[in-house]
Coordinates of N, CA, C and O in Angstrom, one line a residue:
M1 N -71.8 64.6 -184.3 CA -72.5 65.8 -183.8 C -73.6 66.1 -184.7 O -73.5 66.1 -185.9
F2 N -74.8 66.3 -184.1 CA -76.0 66.6 -184.9 C -76.5 68.0 -184.5 O -76.5 68.4 -183.4
F3 N -77.0 68.8 -185.5 CA -77.5 70.1 -185.4 C -78.9 70.1 -186.0 O -79.0 69.9 -187.2
L4 N -79.9 70.3 -185.2 CA -81.3 70.3 -185.8 C -81.7 71.8 -186.1 O -81.7 72.6 -185.2
F5 N -82.1 72.0 -187.3 CA -82.7 73.3 -187.7 C -84.1 73.1 -188.2 O -84.5 71.9 -188.3
D6 N -84.8 74.1 -188.6 CA -86.1 74.0 -189.3 C -85.8 73.3 -190.6 O -85.0 73.7 -191.4
H7 N -86.6 72.3 -190.8 CA -86.6 71.5 -192.1 C -85.4 70.6 -192.3 O -85.4 69.8 -193.3
Q8 N -84.3 70.7 -191.5 CA -83.2 69.8 -191.8 C -82.3 69.6 -190.5 O -82.4 70.3 -189.6
M9 N -81.6 68.5 -190.6 CA -80.6 68.1 -189.5 C -79.3 68.0 -190.2 O -79.2 67.2 -191.2
V10 N -78.3 68.7 -189.7 CA -76.9 68.6 -190.2 C -76.1 67.7 -189.3 O -76.2 67.8 -188.1
Y11 N -75.3 66.9 -189.9 CA -74.4 66.1 -189.0 C -72.9 66.3 -189.4 O -72.6 66.5 -190.6
C12 N -72.1 66.4 -188.4 CA -70.7 66.7 -188.6 C -69.9 65.7 -187.8 O -70.4 64.9 -187.0
K13 N -68.6 65.7 -188.1 CA -67.6 64.8 -187.4 C -66.6 65.6 -186.8 O -66.1 66.6 -187.4
K14 N -66.2 65.3 -185.5 CA -65.2 66.0 -184.8 C -63.8 65.6 -185.4 O -63.6 64.4 -185.7
D15 N -62.9 66.6 -185.5 CA -61.6 66.3 -185.9 C -60.9 65.6 -184.8 O -61.0 66.0 -183.6
L16 N -60.2 64.5 -185.1 CA -59.6 63.7 -184.0 C -58.4 64.4 -183.4 O -58.1 64.2 -182.2
L17 N -57.7 65.2 -184.2 CA -56.5 65.9 -183.6 C -56.8 67.3 -183.1 O -56.4 67.6 -182.0
R18 N -57.6 68.0 -183.8 CA -58.1 69.3 -183.4 C -59.5 69.2 -182.9 O -60.4 69.3 -183.7
R19 N -59.7 69.1 -181.7 CA -61.1 68.9 -181.2 C -62.0 70.1 -181.3 O -63.1 70.0 -181.0
D20 N -61.4 71.2 -181.7 CA -62.2 72.4 -181.8 C -62.8 72.6 -183.2 O -63.4 73.6 -183.5
M21 N -62.6 71.6 -184.0 CA -63.1 71.6 -185.4 C -64.1 70.5 -185.7 O -64.0 69.4 -185.2
L22 N -65.2 70.9 -186.4 CA -66.2 70.0 -186.9 C -66.2 70.0 -188.4 O -66.1 71.0 -189.0
Y23 N -66.3 68.8 -189.0 CA -66.3 68.7 -190.4 C -67.7 68.3 -190.9 O -68.3 67.3 -190.4
Y24 N -68.3 69.0 -191.8 CA -69.6 68.8 -192.3 C -69.6 67.5 -193.1 O -68.8 67.2 -193.9
K25 N -70.5 66.6 -192.7 CA -70.6 65.3 -193.4 C -71.9 65.1 -194.2 O -71.9 64.4 -195.2
G26 N -73.0 65.8 -193.8 CA -74.2 65.7 -194.6 C -75.4 66.4 -193.9 O -75.2 66.9 -192.8
R27 N -76.5 66.2 -194.5 CA -77.8 66.7 -193.9 C -78.9 65.8 -194.3 O -78.9 65.1 -195.3
M28 N -79.9 65.9 -193.5 CA -81.2 65.2 -193.7 C -82.3 66.1 -193.8 O -82.4 67.0 -193.0
D29 N -83.2 65.9 -194.8 CA -84.3 66.8 -195.0 C -85.4 66.3 -194.0 O -86.0 65.2 -194.2
M30 N -85.7 67.0 -193.0 CA -86.7 66.5 -191.9 C -88.1 66.6 -192.4 O -89.0 66.0 -191.8
D31 N -88.4 67.3 -193.5 CA -89.7 67.3 -194.1 C -90.1 65.9 -194.6 O -91.3 65.6 -194.8
H32 N -89.1 65.1 -194.9 CA -89.3 63.8 -195.5 C -88.9 62.6 -194.6 O -88.6 61.5 -195.0
M33 N -88.8 62.9 -193.3 CA -88.4 61.9 -192.3 C -89.4 61.8 -191.2 O -90.1 62.8 -190.9
E34 N -89.6 60.6 -190.6 CA -90.4 60.4 -189.5 C -89.5 60.0 -188.3 O -88.5 59.2 -188.5
V35 N -89.8 60.4 -187.1 CA -89.0 60.1 -185.9 C -89.7 59.0 -185.2 O -90.9 59.1 -184.9
I36 N -88.9 57.9 -184.9 CA -89.5 56.7 -184.2 C -88.7 56.5 -182.9 O -87.5 56.4 -182.9
D37 N -89.4 56.4 -181.8 CA -88.8 56.1 -180.5 C -88.6 54.6 -180.5 O -89.5 53.8 -180.6
V38 N -87.3 54.2 -180.3 CA -87.0 52.8 -180.3 C -86.8 52.3 -178.8 O -86.1 53.0 -178.0
E39 N -87.5 51.2 -178.5 CA -87.3 50.7 -177.2 C -86.0 50.0 -177.0 O -85.4 49.5 -178.0
D40 N -85.5 50.0 -175.8 CA -84.2 49.4 -175.5 C -84.3 47.9 -175.7 O -85.3 47.3 -175.5
G41 N -83.2 47.3 -176.3 CA -83.2 45.9 -176.6 C -82.8 45.7 -178.0 O -82.1 46.5 -178.6
K42 N -83.3 44.6 -178.6 CA -82.9 44.2 -179.9 C -83.7 45.1 -180.9 O -84.9 45.2 -180.9
E43 N -83.0 45.7 -181.8 CA -83.6 46.5 -182.9 C -83.7 45.7 -184.1 O -82.7 45.1 -184.6
K44 N -84.9 45.6 -184.7 CA -85.2 44.6 -185.8 C -84.6 45.0 -187.1 O -84.1 44.2 -187.8
D45 N -84.6 46.3 -187.5 CA -84.0 46.7 -188.8 C -82.5 46.5 -188.9 O -82.0 46.1 -189.9
F46 N -81.8 46.8 -187.8 CA -80.3 46.7 -187.8 C -79.8 45.4 -187.2 O -78.7 45.1 -187.2
N47 N -80.7 44.7 -186.5 CA -80.4 43.4 -185.8 C -79.3 43.6 -184.8 O -78.3 42.8 -184.7
I48 N -79.4 44.7 -184.0 CA -78.4 44.9 -182.9 C -79.1 45.3 -181.7 O -80.3 45.7 -181.7
S49 N -78.4 45.2 -180.5 CA -79.0 45.6 -179.3 C -78.7 47.1 -179.1 O -77.6 47.6 -179.3
V50 N -79.8 47.9 -178.7 CA -79.6 49.3 -178.6 C -80.1 49.8 -177.2 O -81.0 49.1 -176.6
K51 N -79.7 50.9 -176.8 CA -80.1 51.6 -175.6 C -80.2 53.0 -175.9 O -79.3 53.6 -176.5
N52 N -81.3 53.7 -175.4 CA -81.5 55.1 -175.6 C -81.5 55.5 -177.1 O -80.8 56.5 -177.5
A53 N -82.2 54.7 -177.9 CA -82.1 55.0 -179.4 C -83.4 55.6 -179.9 O -84.4 55.4 -179.3
L54 N -83.2 56.2 -181.1 CA -84.3 56.7 -181.8 C -84.0 56.5 -183.3 O -82.8 56.4 -183.6
K55 N -85.0 56.4 -184.1 CA -84.8 56.1 -185.5 C -85.4 57.2 -186.4 O -86.5 57.7 -186.1
L56 N -84.6 57.5 -187.4 CA -85.1 58.5 -188.4 C -85.3 57.7 -189.7 O -84.4 57.1 -190.2
R57 N -86.6 57.6 -190.1 CA -86.9 56.8 -191.3 C -87.5 57.7 -192.4 O -88.4 58.5 -192.1
S58 N -87.0 57.6 -193.6 CA -87.5 58.3 -194.7 C -88.9 57.9 -195.0 O -89.3 56.7 -195.0
L59 N -89.8 58.9 -195.3 CA -91.2 58.6 -195.6 C -91.3 57.8 -196.9 O -92.2 57.1 -197.1
A60 N -90.2 57.9 -197.8 CA -90.2 57.1 -199.0 C -89.7 55.7 -198.7 O -89.9 54.8 -199.6
G61 N -89.2 55.5 -197.5 CA -88.8 54.2 -197.1 C -87.4 53.7 -197.6 O -87.0 52.6 -197.3
D62 N -86.7 54.6 -198.2 CA -85.4 54.1 -198.7 C -84.2 54.4 -197.8 O -83.1 54.1 -198.1
E63 N -84.5 55.1 -196.7 CA -83.4 55.5 -195.8 C -83.8 55.4 -194.4 O -84.9 55.7 -194.0
V64 N -82.9 54.8 -193.6 CA -83.1 54.6 -192.1 C -81.8 55.0 -191.4 O -80.8 54.5 -191.7
H65 N -82.0 55.8 -190.4 CA -80.8 56.2 -189.5 C -81.2 55.9 -188.1 O -82.2 56.2 -187.6
L66 N -80.2 55.2 -187.4 CA -80.4 54.9 -186.0 C -79.5 55.8 -185.2 O -78.3 55.8 -185.4
L67 N -80.0 56.5 -184.2 CA -79.3 57.4 -183.4 C -79.4 57.0 -182.0 O -80.5 56.7 -181.5
C68 N -78.2 56.9 -181.3 CA -78.2 56.4 -179.9 C -77.7 57.6 -179.0 O -76.6 58.1 -179.3
A69 N -78.4 57.9 -177.9 CA -77.9 58.9 -177.0 C -77.2 58.2 -175.8 O -77.4 57.0 -175.6
K70 N -76.4 58.9 -175.1 CA -75.7 58.3 -174.0 C -76.6 58.1 -172.8 O -76.4 57.1 -172.1
K71 N -77.5 59.0 -172.6 CA -78.4 58.9 -171.4 C -79.9 59.0 -171.9 O -80.2 59.6 -172.9
P72 N -80.8 58.4 -171.1 CA -82.2 58.5 -171.4 C -82.7 60.0 -171.5 O -83.6 60.3 -172.3
E73 N -82.1 60.9 -170.6 CA -82.5 62.3 -170.7 C -82.2 62.9 -172.0 O -82.9 63.8 -172.5
Q74 N -81.0 62.6 -172.5 CA -80.6 63.1 -173.8 C -81.6 62.6 -174.9 O -81.9 63.4 -175.8
K75 N -81.9 61.4 -174.9 CA -82.9 60.8 -175.9 C -84.2 61.6 -175.8 O -84.7 62.0 -176.8
Q76 N -84.7 61.8 -174.6 CA -86.0 62.6 -174.4 C -85.8 64.0 -174.9 O -86.8 64.5 -175.6
R77 N -84.7 64.6 -174.7 CA -84.5 66.0 -175.2 C -84.5 66.0 -176.7 O -85.0 66.9 -177.3
W78 N -83.9 65.0 -177.4 CA -83.9 64.9 -178.8 C -85.3 64.7 -179.3 O -85.7 65.3 -180.3
L79 N -86.0 63.8 -178.7 CA -87.4 63.6 -179.1 C -88.3 64.8 -179.0 O -89.1 65.2 -179.9
R80 N -88.1 65.6 -177.9 CA -88.8 66.9 -177.8 C -88.4 67.9 -178.8 O -89.2 68.6 -179.4
A81 N -87.1 67.9 -179.1 CA -86.5 68.8 -180.1 C -87.1 68.5 -181.5 O -87.5 69.4 -182.3
F82 N -87.2 67.2 -181.8 CA -87.8 66.9 -183.1 C -89.3 67.3 -183.2 O -89.7 67.8 -184.2
A83 N -90.0 67.1 -182.1 CA -91.4 67.5 -182.0 C -91.5 69.0 -182.1 O -92.4 69.5 -182.9
D84 N -90.7 69.7 -181.4 CA -90.7 71.2 -181.5 C -90.4 71.7 -182.9 O -91.0 72.7 -183.3
E85 N -89.5 71.1 -183.5 CA -89.1 71.5 -184.9 C -90.3 71.3 -185.8 O -90.6 72.2 -186.6
R86 N -91.0 70.2 -185.7 CA -92.2 70.0 -186.6 C -93.3 71.0 -186.2 O -93.9 71.5 -187.1
T87 N -93.4 71.3 -185.0 CA -94.4 72.3 -184.5 C -94.1 73.7 -185.1 O -95.0 74.4 -185.6
Q88 N -92.8 74.1 -185.0 CA -92.4 75.4 -185.6 C -92.6 75.4 -187.1 O -93.0 76.5 -187.6
V89 N -92.3 74.4 -187.8 CA -92.4 74.4 -189.2 C -93.9 74.5 -189.6 O -94.3 75.3 -190.5
Q90 N -94.8 73.8 -188.8 CA -96.2 73.9 -189.1 C -96.7 75.3 -188.8 O -97.5 75.9 -189.5
H91 N -96.2 75.9 -187.7 CA -96.6 77.3 -187.3 C -96.2 78.2 -188.4 O -97.0 79.1 -188.8
D92 N -95.0 78.1 -188.9 CA -94.5 78.9 -190.0 C -95.4 78.8 -191.3 O -95.7 79.8 -191.9
Q93 N -95.8 77.6 -191.6 CA -96.7 77.4 -192.7 C -98.1 78.1 -192.5 O -98.6 78.7 -193.4
E94 N -98.6 77.9 -191.3 CA -99.9 78.5 -190.9 C -99.9 80.0 -191.0 O -100.9 80.7 -191.4
T95 N -98.8 80.6 -190.5 CA -98.7 82.1 -190.5 C -98.2 82.7 -191.8 O -98.1 83.9 -191.9
G96 N -97.8 81.8 -192.7 CA -97.3 82.3 -194.0 C -95.9 82.8 -194.0 O -95.5 83.5 -194.9
F97 N -95.1 82.4 -193.0 CA -93.7 82.8 -193.0 C -92.9 82.1 -194.1 O -93.0 80.9 -194.3
S98 N -92.3 82.9 -194.9 CA -91.4 82.3 -196.0 C -90.4 83.4 -196.4 O -90.6 84.6 -196.2
L99 N -89.3 82.9 -197.0 CA -88.3 83.8 -197.5 C -88.6 83.9 -199.0 O -88.8 82.9 -199.7
T100 N -88.5 85.1 -199.5 CA -88.6 85.3 -201.0 C -87.4 84.8 -201.7 O -86.3 84.6 -201.1
E101 N -87.5 84.5 -203.0 CA -86.3 84.1 -203.8 C -85.2 85.1 -203.7 O -84.1 84.8 -203.7
V102 N -85.6 86.4 -203.7 CA -84.6 87.5 -203.7 C -83.9 87.4 -202.4 O -82.6 87.6 -202.3
Q103 N -84.6 87.2 -201.2 CA -83.9 87.1 -200.0 C -82.9 85.9 -199.9 O -81.8 86.0 -199.4
K104 N -83.4 84.7 -200.5 CA -82.5 83.5 -200.6 C -81.3 83.8 -201.4 O -80.2 83.4 -201.0
K105 N -81.4 84.5 -202.5 CA -80.3 84.8 -203.4 C -79.4 85.7 -202.7 O -78.1 85.6 -202.8
Q106 N -79.9 86.7 -202.0 CA -79.1 87.7 -201.3 C -78.3 87.0 -200.2 O -77.1 87.3 -200.0
A107 N -78.9 86.1 -199.5 CA -78.2 85.4 -198.5 C -77.0 84.5 -199.1 O -75.9 84.5 -198.5
M108 N -77.3 83.9 -200.2 CA -76.2 83.1 -200.9 C -75.1 84.0 -201.3 O -73.9 83.7 -201.2
L109 N -75.4 85.2 -201.9 CA -74.4 86.1 -202.3 C -73.6 86.6 -201.1 O -72.3 86.7 -201.2
N110 N -74.2 86.9 -200.0 CA -73.5 87.4 -198.8 C -72.6 86.3 -198.3 O -71.5 86.5 -197.9
A111 N -73.1 85.0 -198.3 CA -72.3 83.9 -197.9 C -71.0 83.7 -198.8 O -69.9 83.5 -198.3
C112 N -71.2 83.9 -200.1 CA -70.1 83.7 -201.0 C -69.1 84.9 -200.9 O -67.9 84.6 -201.0
K113 N -69.6 86.1 -200.6 CA -68.7 87.2 -200.5 C -67.8 87.1 -199.2 O -66.6 87.5 -199.2
S114 N -68.4 86.6 -198.2 CA -67.6 86.5 -196.9 C -66.6 85.4 -196.9 O -65.7 85.4 -196.0
H115 N -66.7 84.4 -197.8 CA -65.8 83.3 -197.9 C -65.2 83.2 -199.3 O -66.0 82.8 -200.2
P116 N -63.9 83.5 -199.5 CA -63.4 83.3 -200.9 C -63.5 81.9 -201.4 O -63.4 81.0 -200.6
A117 N -63.7 81.8 -202.7 CA -63.9 80.4 -203.2 C -62.6 79.6 -203.1 O -61.5 80.1 -203.1
G118 N -62.8 78.3 -202.9 CA -61.7 77.4 -202.8 C -61.2 77.2 -201.4 O -60.5 76.2 -201.1
K119 N -61.5 78.0 -200.5 CA -61.0 77.9 -199.1 C -62.1 77.2 -198.3 O -63.3 77.5 -198.5
P120 N -61.7 76.4 -197.3 CA -62.7 75.9 -196.4 C -63.5 76.9 -195.6 O -62.8 77.9 -195.2
K121 N -64.7 76.8 -195.5 CA -65.5 77.8 -194.7 C -65.5 77.5 -193.3 O -65.6 76.3 -192.9
A122 N -65.3 78.5 -192.5 CA -65.3 78.3 -191.0 C -66.3 79.2 -190.4 O -66.6 80.3 -190.9
V123 N -66.9 78.7 -189.3 CA -67.8 79.5 -188.6 C -67.2 79.8 -187.2 O -67.0 78.8 -186.5
T124 N -67.0 81.0 -186.8 CA -66.4 81.3 -185.5 C -67.5 81.2 -184.4 O -68.7 81.2 -184.7
R125 N -67.0 81.0 -183.2 CA -68.0 80.8 -182.1 C -68.9 81.9 -181.9 O -70.1 81.7 -181.8
P126 N -68.5 83.2 -182.0 CA -69.5 84.3 -181.8 C -70.6 84.3 -182.9 O -71.7 84.4 -182.7
Y127 N -70.1 84.0 -184.2 CA -71.1 83.9 -185.3 C -72.0 82.7 -185.1 O -73.2 82.8 -185.4
Y128 N -71.5 81.6 -184.6 CA -72.2 80.4 -184.4 C -73.3 80.7 -183.3 O -74.5 80.3 -183.5
D129 N -72.9 81.4 -182.2 CA -73.9 81.7 -181.2 C -75.0 82.6 -181.8 O -76.1 82.5 -181.4
F130 N -74.6 83.6 -182.6 CA -75.5 84.4 -183.3 C -76.5 83.6 -184.1 O -77.7 83.9 -184.1
L131 N -76.0 82.6 -184.9 CA -76.9 81.8 -185.7 C -77.9 81.0 -184.8 O -79.1 80.9 -185.1
L132 N -77.4 80.6 -183.6 CA -78.3 79.8 -182.8 C -79.4 80.7 -182.2 O -80.5 80.2 -181.8
R133 N -79.2 82.0 -182.0 CA -80.2 82.9 -181.5 C -81.2 83.3 -182.5 O -82.3 83.8 -182.2
Q134 N -80.9 83.0 -183.8 CA -81.9 83.3 -184.8 C -83.1 82.4 -184.8 O -83.0 81.3 -184.4
K135 N -84.3 83.0 -185.1 CA -85.5 82.2 -185.0 C -85.5 81.1 -186.1 O -86.0 80.0 -185.9
H136 N -85.0 81.4 -187.3 CA -85.1 80.5 -188.4 C -83.7 80.3 -189.0 O -83.5 80.6 -190.2
P137 N -82.8 79.7 -188.3 CA -81.5 79.4 -188.9 C -81.6 78.3 -189.9 O -82.3 77.3 -189.7
S138 N -80.9 78.4 -191.1 CA -80.9 77.2 -192.0 C -79.7 77.4 -192.9 O -79.1 78.4 -193.1
L139 N -79.3 76.2 -193.5 CA -78.3 76.2 -194.4 C -78.9 76.3 -195.8 O -79.9 75.7 -196.1
P140 N -78.2 77.0 -196.7 CA -78.8 77.1 -198.1 C -78.7 75.7 -198.7 O -77.8 75.0 -198.6
T141 N -79.8 75.4 -199.5 CA -79.8 74.0 -200.1 C -78.9 73.9 -201.3 O -78.6 72.8 -201.7
A142 N -78.4 75.0 -201.8 CA -77.5 75.0 -203.0 C -76.1 74.7 -202.6 O -75.3 74.4 -203.5
V143 N -75.7 74.6 -201.4 CA -74.4 74.3 -201.0 C -74.2 72.8 -201.2 O -74.9 72.0 -200.6
P144 N -73.1 72.4 -201.9 CA -72.9 70.9 -202.1 C -72.5 70.2 -200.8 O -71.8 70.8 -200.0
Q145 N -73.0 69.0 -200.7 CA -72.8 68.3 -199.4 C -71.3 67.9 -199.3 O -70.9 67.7 -198.1
Q146 N -70.5 67.9 -200.3 CA -69.1 67.5 -200.2 C -68.3 68.6 -199.7 O -67.2 68.5 -199.2
Q147 N -68.9 69.8 -199.7 CA -68.1 71.0 -199.2 C -67.9 70.9 -197.7 O -68.8 70.5 -197.0
V148 N -66.8 71.2 -197.2 CA -66.5 71.1 -195.8 C -66.7 72.4 -195.1 O -66.3 73.5 -195.5
F149 N -67.5 72.3 -194.0 CA -67.7 73.4 -193.1 C -67.0 73.1 -191.8 O -67.1 72.0 -191.3
M150 N -66.3 74.1 -191.2 CA -65.7 73.9 -190.0 C -66.3 74.8 -189.0 O -66.4 76.0 -189.2
L151 N -66.8 74.3 -187.9 CA -67.4 75.1 -186.8 C -66.4 75.2 -185.7 O -66.0 74.2 -185.1
A152 N -66.0 76.4 -185.4 CA -65.0 76.6 -184.3 C -65.6 76.7 -183.0 O -66.6 77.4 -182.8
E153 N -65.1 76.0 -182.0 CA -65.5 76.1 -180.6 C -64.5 76.9 -179.9 O -63.4 77.1 -180.3
P154 N -64.9 77.4 -178.7 CA -63.9 78.2 -178.0 C -62.7 77.3 -177.6 O -62.8 76.1 -177.3
K155 N -61.5 77.9 -177.7 CA -60.3 77.3 -177.4 C -60.1 77.0 -175.9 O -60.6 77.8 -175.1
R156 N -59.5 75.9 -175.6 CA -59.2 75.6 -174.2 C -58.2 76.6 -173.7 O -57.4 77.1 -174.4
K157 N -58.2 76.7 -172.4 CA -57.2 77.6 -171.7 C -55.8 77.0 -172.0 O -55.6 75.8 -171.8
T158 N -54.9 77.8 -172.4 CA -53.6 77.3 -172.7 C -52.9 76.8 -171.4 O -53.0 77.3 -170.3
S159 N -52.2 75.7 -171.6 CA -51.5 75.1 -170.4 C -50.2 75.8 -170.1 O -49.5 76.3 -171.0
T160 N -49.9 75.8 -168.8 CA -48.6 76.5 -168.4 C -47.5 75.4 -168.3 O -46.4 75.7 -167.8
F161 N -47.8 74.2 -168.7 CA -46.9 73.1 -168.6 C -45.5 73.4 -169.2 O -44.5 73.3 -168.6
W162 N -45.5 73.8 -170.5 CA -44.3 74.0 -171.2 C -43.6 75.3 -170.6 O -42.3 75.3 -170.6
H163 N -44.3 76.3 -170.2 CA -43.7 77.4 -169.6 C -43.0 77.0 -168.3 O -41.8 77.4 -168.1
N164 N -43.7 76.3 -167.5 CA -43.1 75.9 -166.2 C -41.9 74.9 -166.4 O -40.9 75.0 -165.7
I165 N -42.1 73.9 -167.3 CA -41.0 73.0 -167.5 C -39.8 73.6 -168.1 O -38.6 73.3 -167.7
G166 N -39.9 74.6 -169.0 CA -38.8 75.3 -169.5 C -38.1 76.2 -168.5 O -36.9 76.3 -168.5
R167 N -38.9 76.7 -167.6 CA -38.3 77.6 -166.6 C -37.6 76.8 -165.5 O -36.6 77.2 -165.0
L168 N -38.1 75.6 -165.2 CA -37.6 74.8 -164.1 C -36.5 73.8 -164.5 O -35.8 73.3 -163.6
T169 N -36.4 73.5 -165.8 CA -35.4 72.6 -166.2 C -34.1 73.3 -166.5 O -34.1 74.1 -167.4
P170 N -33.0 72.9 -165.9 CA -31.7 73.6 -166.1 C -31.0 73.0 -167.3 O -30.0 72.2 -167.2
F171 N -31.4 73.3 -168.6 CA -30.7 72.8 -169.7 C -29.6 73.8 -170.1 O -29.8 75.0 -169.9
K172 N -28.5 73.3 -170.6 CA -27.4 74.2 -171.0 C -27.2 74.0 -172.5 O -27.4 72.9 -173.0
K173 N -26.8 75.1 -173.1 CA -26.5 75.1 -174.5 C -25.3 74.4 -174.8 O -24.3 74.4 -174.1

């Protein structure tokens, strides 16, 4: 799972047992990456056949990531999102939008206060939706990449299977 923010892309892994949990795996600084549209077929850097792929290459040249979408429409949406992110960052620079060091420190303090040290940090769905509505959501750069973030999705509707099976099955003690 990938989440694109201004200046960075965060990637997470779904929990295999609890599908409502995502585990933070890392982030990429988009200020130092270029996005390359990869044609379907044999990809030369990885020597594999790809379909609906795009490549993120570090401007320093030491890092290459290959991302494949399930459908061509999804690939186009990602390409547009990367272009929009760069446009937004450029617009922010032109208009002088920035956070002061005091604002950054206050945000870090607020984040630390709301989550006791040593416990995994979780983001509930309403707060996650709130973050997505923000014009400039970002993760603080001081957070270690090894730290686990769990993003909660809405729970599925509970099944009535066990209720019905228990009611219908004539077990005796």
